[in-house]
mmCIF file of C-alpha atoms and ligand atoms in Angstrom:
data_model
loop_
_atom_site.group_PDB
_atom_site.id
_atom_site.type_symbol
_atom_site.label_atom_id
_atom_site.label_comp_id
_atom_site.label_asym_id
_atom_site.label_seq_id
_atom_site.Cartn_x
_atom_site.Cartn_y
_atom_site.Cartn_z
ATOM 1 C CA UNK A 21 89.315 135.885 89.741
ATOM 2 C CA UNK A 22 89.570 132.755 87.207
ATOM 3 C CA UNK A 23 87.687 130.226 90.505
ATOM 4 C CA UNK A 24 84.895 132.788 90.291
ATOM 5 C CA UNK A 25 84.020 131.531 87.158
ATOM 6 C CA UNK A 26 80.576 130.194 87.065
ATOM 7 C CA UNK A 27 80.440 126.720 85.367
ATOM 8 C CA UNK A 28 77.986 126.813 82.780
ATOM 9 C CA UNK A 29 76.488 123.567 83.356
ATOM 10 C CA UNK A 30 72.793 123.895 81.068
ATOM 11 C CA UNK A 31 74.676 125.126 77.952
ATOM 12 C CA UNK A 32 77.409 122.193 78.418
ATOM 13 C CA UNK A 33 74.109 120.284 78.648
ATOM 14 C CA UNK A 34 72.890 121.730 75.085
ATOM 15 C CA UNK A 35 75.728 121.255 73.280
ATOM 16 C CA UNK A 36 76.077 117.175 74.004
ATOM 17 C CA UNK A 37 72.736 116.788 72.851
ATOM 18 C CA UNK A 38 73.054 119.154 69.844
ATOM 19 C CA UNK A 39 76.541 118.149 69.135
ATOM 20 C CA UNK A 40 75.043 115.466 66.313
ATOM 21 C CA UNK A 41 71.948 117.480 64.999
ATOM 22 C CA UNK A 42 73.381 121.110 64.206
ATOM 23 C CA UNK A 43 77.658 120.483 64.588
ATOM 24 C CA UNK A 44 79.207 121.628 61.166
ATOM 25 C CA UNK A 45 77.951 118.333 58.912
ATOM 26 C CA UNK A 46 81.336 117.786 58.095
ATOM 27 C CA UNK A 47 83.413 117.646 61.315
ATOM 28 C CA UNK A 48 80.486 115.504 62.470
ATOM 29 C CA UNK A 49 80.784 112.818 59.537
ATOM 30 C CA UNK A 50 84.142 112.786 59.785
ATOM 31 C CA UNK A 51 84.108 111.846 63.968
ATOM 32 C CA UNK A 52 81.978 108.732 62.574
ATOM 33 C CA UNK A 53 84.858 106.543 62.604
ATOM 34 C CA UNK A 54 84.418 106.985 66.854
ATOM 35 C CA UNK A 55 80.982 107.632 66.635
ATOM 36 C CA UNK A 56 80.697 104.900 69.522
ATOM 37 C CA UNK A 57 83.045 106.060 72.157
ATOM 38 C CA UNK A 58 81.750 109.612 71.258
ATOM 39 C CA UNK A 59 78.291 108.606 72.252
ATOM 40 C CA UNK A 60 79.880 106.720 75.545
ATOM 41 C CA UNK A 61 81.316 109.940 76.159
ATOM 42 C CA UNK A 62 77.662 112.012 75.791
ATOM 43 C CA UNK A 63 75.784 109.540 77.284
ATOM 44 C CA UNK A 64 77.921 109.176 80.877
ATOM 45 C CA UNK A 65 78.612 113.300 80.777
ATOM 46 C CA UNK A 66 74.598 113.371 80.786
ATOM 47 C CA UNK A 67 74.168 110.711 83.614
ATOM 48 C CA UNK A 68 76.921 112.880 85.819
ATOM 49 C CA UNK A 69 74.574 115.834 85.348
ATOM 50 C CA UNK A 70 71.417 114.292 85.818
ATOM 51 C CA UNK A 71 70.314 114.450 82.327
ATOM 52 C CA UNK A 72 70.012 110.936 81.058
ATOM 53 C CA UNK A 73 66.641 111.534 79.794
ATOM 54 C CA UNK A 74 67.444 114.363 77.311
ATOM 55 C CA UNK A 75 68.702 110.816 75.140
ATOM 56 C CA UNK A 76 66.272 108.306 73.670
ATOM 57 C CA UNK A 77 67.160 105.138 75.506
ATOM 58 C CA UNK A 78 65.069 102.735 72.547
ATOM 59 C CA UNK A 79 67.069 104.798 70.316
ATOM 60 C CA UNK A 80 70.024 103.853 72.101
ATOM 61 C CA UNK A 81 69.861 100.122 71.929
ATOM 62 C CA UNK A 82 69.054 99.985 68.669
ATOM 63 C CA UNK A 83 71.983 102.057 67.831
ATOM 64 C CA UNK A 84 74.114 99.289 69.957
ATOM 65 C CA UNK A 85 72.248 96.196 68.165
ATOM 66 C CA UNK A 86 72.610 97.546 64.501
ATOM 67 C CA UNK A 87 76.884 97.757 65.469
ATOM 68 C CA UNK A 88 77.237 94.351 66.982
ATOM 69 C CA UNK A 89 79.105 92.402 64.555
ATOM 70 C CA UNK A 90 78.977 88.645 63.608
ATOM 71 C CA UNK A 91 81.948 87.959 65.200
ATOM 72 C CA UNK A 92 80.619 89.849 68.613
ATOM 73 C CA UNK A 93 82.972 92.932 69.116
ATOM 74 C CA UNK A 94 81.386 96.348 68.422
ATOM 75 C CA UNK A 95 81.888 98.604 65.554
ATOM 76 C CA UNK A 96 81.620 102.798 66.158
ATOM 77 C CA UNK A 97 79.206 103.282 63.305
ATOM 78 C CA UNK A 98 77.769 100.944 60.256
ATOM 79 C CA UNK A 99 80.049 100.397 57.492
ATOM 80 C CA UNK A 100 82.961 100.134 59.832
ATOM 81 C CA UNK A 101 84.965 97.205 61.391
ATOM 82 C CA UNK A 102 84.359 95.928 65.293
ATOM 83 C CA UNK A 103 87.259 97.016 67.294
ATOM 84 C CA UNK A 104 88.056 96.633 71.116
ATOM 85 C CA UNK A 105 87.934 100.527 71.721
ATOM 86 C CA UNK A 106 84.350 100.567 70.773
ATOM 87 C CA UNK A 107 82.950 97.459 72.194
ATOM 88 C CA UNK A 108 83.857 98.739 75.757
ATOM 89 C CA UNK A 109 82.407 102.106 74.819
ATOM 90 C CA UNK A 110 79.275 100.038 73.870
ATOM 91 C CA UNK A 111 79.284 97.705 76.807
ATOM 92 C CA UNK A 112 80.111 100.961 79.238
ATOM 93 C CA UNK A 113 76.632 102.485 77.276
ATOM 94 C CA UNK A 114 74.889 99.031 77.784
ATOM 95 C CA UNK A 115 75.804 99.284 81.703
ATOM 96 C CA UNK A 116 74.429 102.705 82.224
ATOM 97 C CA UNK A 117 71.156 101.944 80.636
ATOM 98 C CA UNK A 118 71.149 98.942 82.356
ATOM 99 C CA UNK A 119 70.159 96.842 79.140
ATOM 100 C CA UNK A 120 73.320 94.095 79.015
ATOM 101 C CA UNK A 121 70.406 91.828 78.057
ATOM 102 C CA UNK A 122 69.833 93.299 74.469
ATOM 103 C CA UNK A 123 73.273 92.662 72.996
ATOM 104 C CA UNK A 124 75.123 88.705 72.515
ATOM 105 C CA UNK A 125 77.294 88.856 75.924
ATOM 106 C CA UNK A 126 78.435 85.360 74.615
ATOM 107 C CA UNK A 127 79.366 86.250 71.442
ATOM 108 C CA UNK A 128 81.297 89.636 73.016
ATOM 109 C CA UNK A 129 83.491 87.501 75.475
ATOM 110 C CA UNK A 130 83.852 85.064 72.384
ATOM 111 C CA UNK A 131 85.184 88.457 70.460
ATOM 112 C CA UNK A 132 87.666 89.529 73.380
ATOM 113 C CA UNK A 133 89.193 86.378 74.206
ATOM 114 C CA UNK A 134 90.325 85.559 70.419
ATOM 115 C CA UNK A 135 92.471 88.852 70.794
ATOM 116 C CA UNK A 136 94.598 87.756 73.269
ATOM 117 C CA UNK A 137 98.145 86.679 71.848
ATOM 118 C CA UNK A 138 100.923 84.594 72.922
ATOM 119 C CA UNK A 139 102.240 86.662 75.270
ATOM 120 C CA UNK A 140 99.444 88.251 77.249
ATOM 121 C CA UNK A 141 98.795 90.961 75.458
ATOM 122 C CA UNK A 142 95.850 92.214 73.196
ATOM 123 C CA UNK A 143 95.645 93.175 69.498
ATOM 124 C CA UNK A 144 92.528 96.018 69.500
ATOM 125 C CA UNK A 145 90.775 94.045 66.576
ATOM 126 C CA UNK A 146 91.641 91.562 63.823
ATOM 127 C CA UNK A 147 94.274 93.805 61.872
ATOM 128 C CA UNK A 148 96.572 93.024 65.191
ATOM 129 C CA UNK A 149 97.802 96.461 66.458
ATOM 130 C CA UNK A 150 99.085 95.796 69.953
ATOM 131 C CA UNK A 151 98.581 98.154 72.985
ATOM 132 C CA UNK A 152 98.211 98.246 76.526
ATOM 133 C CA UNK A 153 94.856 100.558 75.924
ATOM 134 C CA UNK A 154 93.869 97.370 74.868
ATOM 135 C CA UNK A 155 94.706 95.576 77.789
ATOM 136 C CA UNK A 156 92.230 98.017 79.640
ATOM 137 C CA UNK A 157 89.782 97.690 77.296
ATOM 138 C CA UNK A 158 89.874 93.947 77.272
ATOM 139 C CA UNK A 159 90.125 93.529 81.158
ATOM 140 C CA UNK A 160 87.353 96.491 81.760
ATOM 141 C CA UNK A 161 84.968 94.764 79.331
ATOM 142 C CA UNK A 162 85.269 91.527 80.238
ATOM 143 C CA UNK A 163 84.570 92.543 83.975
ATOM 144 C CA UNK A 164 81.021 93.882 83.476
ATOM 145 C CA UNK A 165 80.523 90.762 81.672
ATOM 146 C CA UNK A 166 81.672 88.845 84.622
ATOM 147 C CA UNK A 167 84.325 86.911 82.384
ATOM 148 C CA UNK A 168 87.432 87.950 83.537
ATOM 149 C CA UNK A 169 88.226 83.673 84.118
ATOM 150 C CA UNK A 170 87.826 83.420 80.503
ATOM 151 C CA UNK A 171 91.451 84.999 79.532
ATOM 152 C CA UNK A 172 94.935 83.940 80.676
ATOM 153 C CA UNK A 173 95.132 86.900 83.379
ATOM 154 C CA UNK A 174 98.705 85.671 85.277
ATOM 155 C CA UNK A 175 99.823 85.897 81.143
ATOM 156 C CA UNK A 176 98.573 89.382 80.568
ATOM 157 C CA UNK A 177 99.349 90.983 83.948
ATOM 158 C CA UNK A 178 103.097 90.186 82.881
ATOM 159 C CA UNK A 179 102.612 91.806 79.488
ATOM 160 C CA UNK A 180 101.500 95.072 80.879
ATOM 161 C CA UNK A 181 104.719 94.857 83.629
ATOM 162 C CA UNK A 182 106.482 94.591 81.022
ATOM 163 C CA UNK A 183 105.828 98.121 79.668
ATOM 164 C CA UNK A 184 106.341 99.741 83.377
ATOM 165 C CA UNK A 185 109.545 101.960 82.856
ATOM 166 C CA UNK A 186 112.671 102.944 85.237
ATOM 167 C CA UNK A 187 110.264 106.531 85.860
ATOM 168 C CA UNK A 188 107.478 104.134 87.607
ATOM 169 C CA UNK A 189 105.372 104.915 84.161
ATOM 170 C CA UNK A 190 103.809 102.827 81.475
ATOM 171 C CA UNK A 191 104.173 102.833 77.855
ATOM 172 C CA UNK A 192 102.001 101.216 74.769
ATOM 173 C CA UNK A 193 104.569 98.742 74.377
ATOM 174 C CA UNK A 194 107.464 97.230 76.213
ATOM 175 C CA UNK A 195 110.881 99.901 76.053
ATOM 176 C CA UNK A 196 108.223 102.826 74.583
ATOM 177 C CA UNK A 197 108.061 106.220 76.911
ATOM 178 C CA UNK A 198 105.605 107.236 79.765
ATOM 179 C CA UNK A 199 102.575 108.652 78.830
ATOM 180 C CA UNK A 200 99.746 109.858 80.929
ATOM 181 C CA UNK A 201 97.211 108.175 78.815
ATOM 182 C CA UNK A 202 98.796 104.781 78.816
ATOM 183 C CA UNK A 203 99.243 104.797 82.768
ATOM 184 C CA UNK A 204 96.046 105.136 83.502
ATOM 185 C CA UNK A 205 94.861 102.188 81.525
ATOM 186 C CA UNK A 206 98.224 100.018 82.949
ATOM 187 C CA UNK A 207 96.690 101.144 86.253
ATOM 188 C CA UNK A 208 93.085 100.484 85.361
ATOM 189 C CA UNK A 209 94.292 96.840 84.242
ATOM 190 C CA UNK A 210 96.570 96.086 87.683
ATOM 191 C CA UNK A 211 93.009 97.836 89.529
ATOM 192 C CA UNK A 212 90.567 95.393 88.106
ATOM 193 C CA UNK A 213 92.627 92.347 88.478
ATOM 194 C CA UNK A 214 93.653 93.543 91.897
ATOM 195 C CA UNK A 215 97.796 93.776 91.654
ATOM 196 C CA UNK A 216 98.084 97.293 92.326
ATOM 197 C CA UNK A 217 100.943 96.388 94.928
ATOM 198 C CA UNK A 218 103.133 95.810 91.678
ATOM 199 C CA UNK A 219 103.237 99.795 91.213
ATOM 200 C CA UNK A 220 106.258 102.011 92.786
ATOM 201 C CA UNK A 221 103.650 104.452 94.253
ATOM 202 C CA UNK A 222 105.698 106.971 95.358
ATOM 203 C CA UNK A 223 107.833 107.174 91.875
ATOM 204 C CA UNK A 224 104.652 106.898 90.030
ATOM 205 C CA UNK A 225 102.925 109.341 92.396
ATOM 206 C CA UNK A 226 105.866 112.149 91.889
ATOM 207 C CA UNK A 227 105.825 111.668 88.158
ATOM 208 C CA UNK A 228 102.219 112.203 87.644
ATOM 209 C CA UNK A 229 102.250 115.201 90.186
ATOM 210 C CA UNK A 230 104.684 116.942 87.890
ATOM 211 C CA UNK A 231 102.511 116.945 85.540
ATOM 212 C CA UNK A 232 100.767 120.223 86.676
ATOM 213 C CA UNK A 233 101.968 123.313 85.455
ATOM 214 C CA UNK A 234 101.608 126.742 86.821
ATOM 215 C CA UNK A 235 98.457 127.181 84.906
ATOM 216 C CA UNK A 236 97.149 124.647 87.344
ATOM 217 C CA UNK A 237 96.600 122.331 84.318
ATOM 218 C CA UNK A 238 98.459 119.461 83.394
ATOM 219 C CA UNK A 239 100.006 117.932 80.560
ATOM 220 C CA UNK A 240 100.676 114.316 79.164
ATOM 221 C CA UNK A 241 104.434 114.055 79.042
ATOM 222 C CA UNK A 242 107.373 116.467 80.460
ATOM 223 C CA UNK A 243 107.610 119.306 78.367
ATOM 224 C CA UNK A 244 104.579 119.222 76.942
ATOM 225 C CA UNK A 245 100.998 121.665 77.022
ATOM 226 C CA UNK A 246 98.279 120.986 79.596
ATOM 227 C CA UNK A 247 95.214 119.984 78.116
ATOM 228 C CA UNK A 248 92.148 119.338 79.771
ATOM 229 C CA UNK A 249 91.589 115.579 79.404
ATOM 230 C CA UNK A 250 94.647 115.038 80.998
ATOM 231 C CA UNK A 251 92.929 116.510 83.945
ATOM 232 C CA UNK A 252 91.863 113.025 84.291
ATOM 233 C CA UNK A 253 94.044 110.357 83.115
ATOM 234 C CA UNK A 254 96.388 111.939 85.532
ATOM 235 C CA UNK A 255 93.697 112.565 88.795
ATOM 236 C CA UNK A 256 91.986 109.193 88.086
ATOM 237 C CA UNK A 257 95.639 107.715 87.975
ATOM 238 C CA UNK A 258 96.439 108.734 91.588
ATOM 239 C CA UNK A 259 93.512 108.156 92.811
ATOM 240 C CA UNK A 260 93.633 105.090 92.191
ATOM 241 C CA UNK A 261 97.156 104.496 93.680
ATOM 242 C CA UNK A 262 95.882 107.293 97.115
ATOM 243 C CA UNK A 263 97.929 110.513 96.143
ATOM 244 C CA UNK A 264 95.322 112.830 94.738
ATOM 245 C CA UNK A 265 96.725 114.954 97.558
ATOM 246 C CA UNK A 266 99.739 115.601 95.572
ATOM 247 C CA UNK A 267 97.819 117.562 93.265
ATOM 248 C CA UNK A 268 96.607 121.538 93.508
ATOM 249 C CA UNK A 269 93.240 120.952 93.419
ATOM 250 C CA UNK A 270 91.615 124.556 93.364
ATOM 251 C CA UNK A 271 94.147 125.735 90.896
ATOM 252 C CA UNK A 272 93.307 122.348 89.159
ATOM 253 C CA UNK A 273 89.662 123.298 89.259
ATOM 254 C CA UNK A 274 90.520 126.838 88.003
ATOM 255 C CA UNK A 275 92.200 125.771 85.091
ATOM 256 C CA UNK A 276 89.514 123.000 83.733
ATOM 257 C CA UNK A 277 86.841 125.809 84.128
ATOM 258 C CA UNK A 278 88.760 128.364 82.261
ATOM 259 C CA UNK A 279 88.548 125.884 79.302
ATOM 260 C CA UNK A 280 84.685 125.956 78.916
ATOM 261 C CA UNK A 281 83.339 127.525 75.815
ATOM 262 C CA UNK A 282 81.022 130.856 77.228
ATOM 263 C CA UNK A 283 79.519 131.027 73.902
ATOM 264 C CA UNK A 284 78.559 127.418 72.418
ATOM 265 C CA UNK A 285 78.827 125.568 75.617
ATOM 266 C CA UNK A 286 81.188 122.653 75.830
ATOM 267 C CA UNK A 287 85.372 121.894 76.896
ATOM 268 C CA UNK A 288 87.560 122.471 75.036
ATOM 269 C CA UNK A 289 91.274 121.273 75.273
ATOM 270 C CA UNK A 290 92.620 124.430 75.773
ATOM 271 C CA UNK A 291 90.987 127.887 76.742
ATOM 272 C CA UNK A 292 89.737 129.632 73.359
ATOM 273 C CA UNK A 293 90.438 126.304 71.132
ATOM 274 C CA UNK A 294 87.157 124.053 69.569
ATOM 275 C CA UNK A 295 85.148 122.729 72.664
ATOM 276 C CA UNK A 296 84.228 118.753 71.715
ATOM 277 C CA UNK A 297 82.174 116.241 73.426
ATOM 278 C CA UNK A 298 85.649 114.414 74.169
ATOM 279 C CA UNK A 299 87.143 117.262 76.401
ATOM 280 C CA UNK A 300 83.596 117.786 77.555
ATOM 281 C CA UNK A 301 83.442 114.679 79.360
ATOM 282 C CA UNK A 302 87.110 114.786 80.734
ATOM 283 C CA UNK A 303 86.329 118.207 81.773
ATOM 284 C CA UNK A 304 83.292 116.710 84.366
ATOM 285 C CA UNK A 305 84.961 113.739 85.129
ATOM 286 C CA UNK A 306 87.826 115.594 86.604
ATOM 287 C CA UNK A 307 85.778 118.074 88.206
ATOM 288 C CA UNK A 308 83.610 115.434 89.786
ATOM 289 C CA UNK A 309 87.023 113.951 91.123
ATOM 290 C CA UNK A 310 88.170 116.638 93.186
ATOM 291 C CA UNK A 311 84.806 116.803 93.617
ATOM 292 C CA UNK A 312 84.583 120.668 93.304
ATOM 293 C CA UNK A 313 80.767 121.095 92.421
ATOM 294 C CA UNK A 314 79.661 118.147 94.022
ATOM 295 C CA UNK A 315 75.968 119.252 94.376
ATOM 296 C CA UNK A 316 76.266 119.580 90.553
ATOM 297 C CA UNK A 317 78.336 116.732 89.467
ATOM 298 C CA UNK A 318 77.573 112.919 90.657
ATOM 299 C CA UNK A 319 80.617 111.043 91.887
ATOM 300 C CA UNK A 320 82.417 109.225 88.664
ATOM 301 C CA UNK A 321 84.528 106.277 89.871
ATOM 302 C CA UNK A 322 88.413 106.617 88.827
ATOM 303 C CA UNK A 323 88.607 103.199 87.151
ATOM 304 C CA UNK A 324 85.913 102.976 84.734
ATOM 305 C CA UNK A 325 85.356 106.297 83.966
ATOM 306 C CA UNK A 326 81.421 105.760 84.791
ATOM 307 C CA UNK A 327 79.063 107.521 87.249
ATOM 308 C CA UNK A 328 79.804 105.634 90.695
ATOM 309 C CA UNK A 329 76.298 104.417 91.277
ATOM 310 C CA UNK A 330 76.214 102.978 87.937
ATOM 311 C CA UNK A 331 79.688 100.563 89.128
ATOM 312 C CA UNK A 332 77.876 100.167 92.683
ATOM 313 C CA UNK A 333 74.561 98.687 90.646
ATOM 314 C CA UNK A 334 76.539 96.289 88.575
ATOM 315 C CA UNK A 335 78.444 94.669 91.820
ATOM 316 C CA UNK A 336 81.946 95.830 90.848
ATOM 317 C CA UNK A 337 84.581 97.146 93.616
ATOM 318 C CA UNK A 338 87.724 97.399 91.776
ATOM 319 C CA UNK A 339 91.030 97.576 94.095
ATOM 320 C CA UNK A 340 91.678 101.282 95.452
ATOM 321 C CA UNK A 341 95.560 102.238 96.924
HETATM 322 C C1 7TP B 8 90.757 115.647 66.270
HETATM 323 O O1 7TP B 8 91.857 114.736 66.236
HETATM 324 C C2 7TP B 8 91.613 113.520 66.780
HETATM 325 C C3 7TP B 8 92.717 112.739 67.170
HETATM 326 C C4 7TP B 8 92.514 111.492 67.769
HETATM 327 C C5 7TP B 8 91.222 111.049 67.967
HETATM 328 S S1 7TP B 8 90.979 109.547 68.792
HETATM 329 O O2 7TP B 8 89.661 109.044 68.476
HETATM 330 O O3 7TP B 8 92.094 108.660 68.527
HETATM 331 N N1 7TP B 8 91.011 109.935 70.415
HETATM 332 C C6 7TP B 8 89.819 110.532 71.042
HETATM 333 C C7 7TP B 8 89.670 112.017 70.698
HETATM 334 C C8 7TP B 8 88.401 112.452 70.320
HETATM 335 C C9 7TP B 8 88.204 113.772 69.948
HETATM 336 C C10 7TP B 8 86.876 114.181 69.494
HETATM 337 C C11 7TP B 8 86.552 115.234 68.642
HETATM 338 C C12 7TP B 8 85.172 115.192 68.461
HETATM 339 C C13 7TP B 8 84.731 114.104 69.171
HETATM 340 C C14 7TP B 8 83.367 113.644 69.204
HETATM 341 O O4 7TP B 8 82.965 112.940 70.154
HETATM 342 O O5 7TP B 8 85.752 113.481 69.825
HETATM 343 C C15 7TP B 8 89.259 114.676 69.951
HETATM 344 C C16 7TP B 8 90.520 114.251 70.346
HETATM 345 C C17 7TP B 8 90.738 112.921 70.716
HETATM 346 N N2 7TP B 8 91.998 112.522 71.058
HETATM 347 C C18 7TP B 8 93.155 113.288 70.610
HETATM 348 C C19 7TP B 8 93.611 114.180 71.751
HETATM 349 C C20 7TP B 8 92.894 114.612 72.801
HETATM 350 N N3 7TP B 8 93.694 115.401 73.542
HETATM 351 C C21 7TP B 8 94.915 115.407 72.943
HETATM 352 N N4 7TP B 8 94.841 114.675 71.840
HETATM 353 C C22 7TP B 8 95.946 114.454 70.889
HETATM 354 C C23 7TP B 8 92.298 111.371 71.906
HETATM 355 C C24 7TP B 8 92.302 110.147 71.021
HETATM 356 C C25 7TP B 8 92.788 108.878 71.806
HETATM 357 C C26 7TP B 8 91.744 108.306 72.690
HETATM 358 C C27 7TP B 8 91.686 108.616 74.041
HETATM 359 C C28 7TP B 8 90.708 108.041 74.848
HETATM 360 C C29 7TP B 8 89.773 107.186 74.302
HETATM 361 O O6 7TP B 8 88.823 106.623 75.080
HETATM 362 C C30 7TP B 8 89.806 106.878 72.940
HETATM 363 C C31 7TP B 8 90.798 107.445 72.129
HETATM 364 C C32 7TP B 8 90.119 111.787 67.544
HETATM 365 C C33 7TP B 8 90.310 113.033 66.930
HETATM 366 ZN ZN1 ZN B 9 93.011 116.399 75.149
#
């Protein structure tokens, strides 16, 4: 039986930290335009396991001083431009070492607020795409730096409602469709600034519920494949809005484990396709939400994406439906 599956948690643990020292050279180099967010997403998979220490925390913060730029946002890796994307992934880093101290918080905020236009909404960096990711990434930043009075909030709460569509989902953009990914950073936003009341729960809730198919796994969009990371941008969604119960857990749970590599270790997106440290983390994050190895897994906290005690440390209690 697939739940019998045993979830290989020390060889999971082996191939985050060997995922930059023997991965093929070249699919390595050419991840280092994320390198950033990829190390946000080894470094909290390691704290849900218990396995901080297997990374060199001096290491660390150097790697997070050398990418601070002069204008204060974050870059993934030297040589490239700061965006938004990666100076959360650095600040969500900086939070779970506990070391806010050793990067220019002043300069950051600085970096964040410059990005908000006109009408509420962000541009990611200085080349001006516009998304609601951003919006997330803005709002979530700005919170662990305790700024959120520093940005025109009323302004950008109304840009996000305006990309909430007829189906009770969000889009990138105002009239673009509902995607799994985008709703859980529009819900994410309304969470931290506390106006989760402005969601239609239940038409949200039924949307993101048929999500699952009868693999147990869900997908994105209708009509599209179940992948494993949308294991959580669709469970952290309704948790957030208090209808995780709409959701098969176990065959959840049966499906995300059936995606784990036997041989190298690691999630892939699919069972059988290239495990990466992306679907890795997605693949624990979700577990830890239905909380189906909780002796194994520590509790991750739907909003941030971050262990919970690491949220509960830095004072933040982020509204919950
Ligand atoms: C391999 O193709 C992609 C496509 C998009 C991206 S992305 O950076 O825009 N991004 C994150 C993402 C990362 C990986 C990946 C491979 C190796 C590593 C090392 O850490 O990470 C793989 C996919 C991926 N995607 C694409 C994707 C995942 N599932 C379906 N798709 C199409 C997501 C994408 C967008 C993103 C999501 C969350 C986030 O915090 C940042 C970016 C990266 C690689
Ligand atoms: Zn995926």
């Amino acid at each position: 039986m697939e739940s019998d599956k045993k979830l290989l948690i020390d060889k999971h643990i082996e191939f985050i930290v060997n995922y930059g020292k023997t991965h093929d050279q070249y699919e390595y180099e050419v991840s280092d335009y994320l390198r950033m967010s990829g190390l946000y997403w080894s470094v909290t998979f390691l704290d849900l396991v218990n396995s901080l220490e297997k990374f060199n925390k001096d290491d660390i913060v150097a790697y997070l001083k050398r990418n601070q730029h002069s204008s204060g946002g974050f870059s993934p890796c030297d040589g490239h431009d700061p965006h938004l994307l990666y100076s959360l992934s650095a600040v969500q880093i900086a939070i779970i070492y506990d070391v806010l101290h050793e990067i220019d918080c002043e300069k950051l905020i600085d970096y964040i607020v410059g990005l908000q236009k006109e009408d509420g909404s962000f541009a990611g960096d200085c080349w001006g795409e516009i998304d609601t990711r951003f919006s997330f990434c803005a709002v979530a930043t700005l919170s662990f730096l305790n700024a959120l009075n520093r940005i025109d909030q009323e302004k950008a709460i109304s840009f996000v409602l305006s990309c909430m569509n007829y189906d009770g989902g969000f889009g990138c953009l105002p009239g673009t469709e509902s995607h799994a990914g985008q709703i859980y950073c529009c819900v994410g936003f309304l969470s931290i600034l506390n106006r989760l009341h402005m969601v239609n729960v239940d038409l949200l809730g039924w949307w993101l519920s048929e999500r699952q198919l009868p693999s147990g796994g869900l997908n994105g969009r209708p009509e599209k494949l179940q992948d494993v990371c949308y294991s959580w941008w669709v469970i952290a969604s309704l948790k957030m809005i208090g209808k995780l119960e709409w959701i098969n857990t176990e065959k959840l749970k049966e499906y995300i484990v059936s995606c784990q590599d036997e041989e190298t270790g690691g999630f892939s997106d699919r069972p059988g396709n290239m495990p990466d440290p992306f679907h890795t983390l997605f693949a624990f994050t979700g577990l830890s939400l239905i909380k189906a190895y909780p002796d194994m897994i520590k509790d991750v906290n739907p909003v941030f994406c971050m262990p919970q005690y690491v949220i509960d440390r830095a004072g933040l209690k982020p509204q919950l439906l």
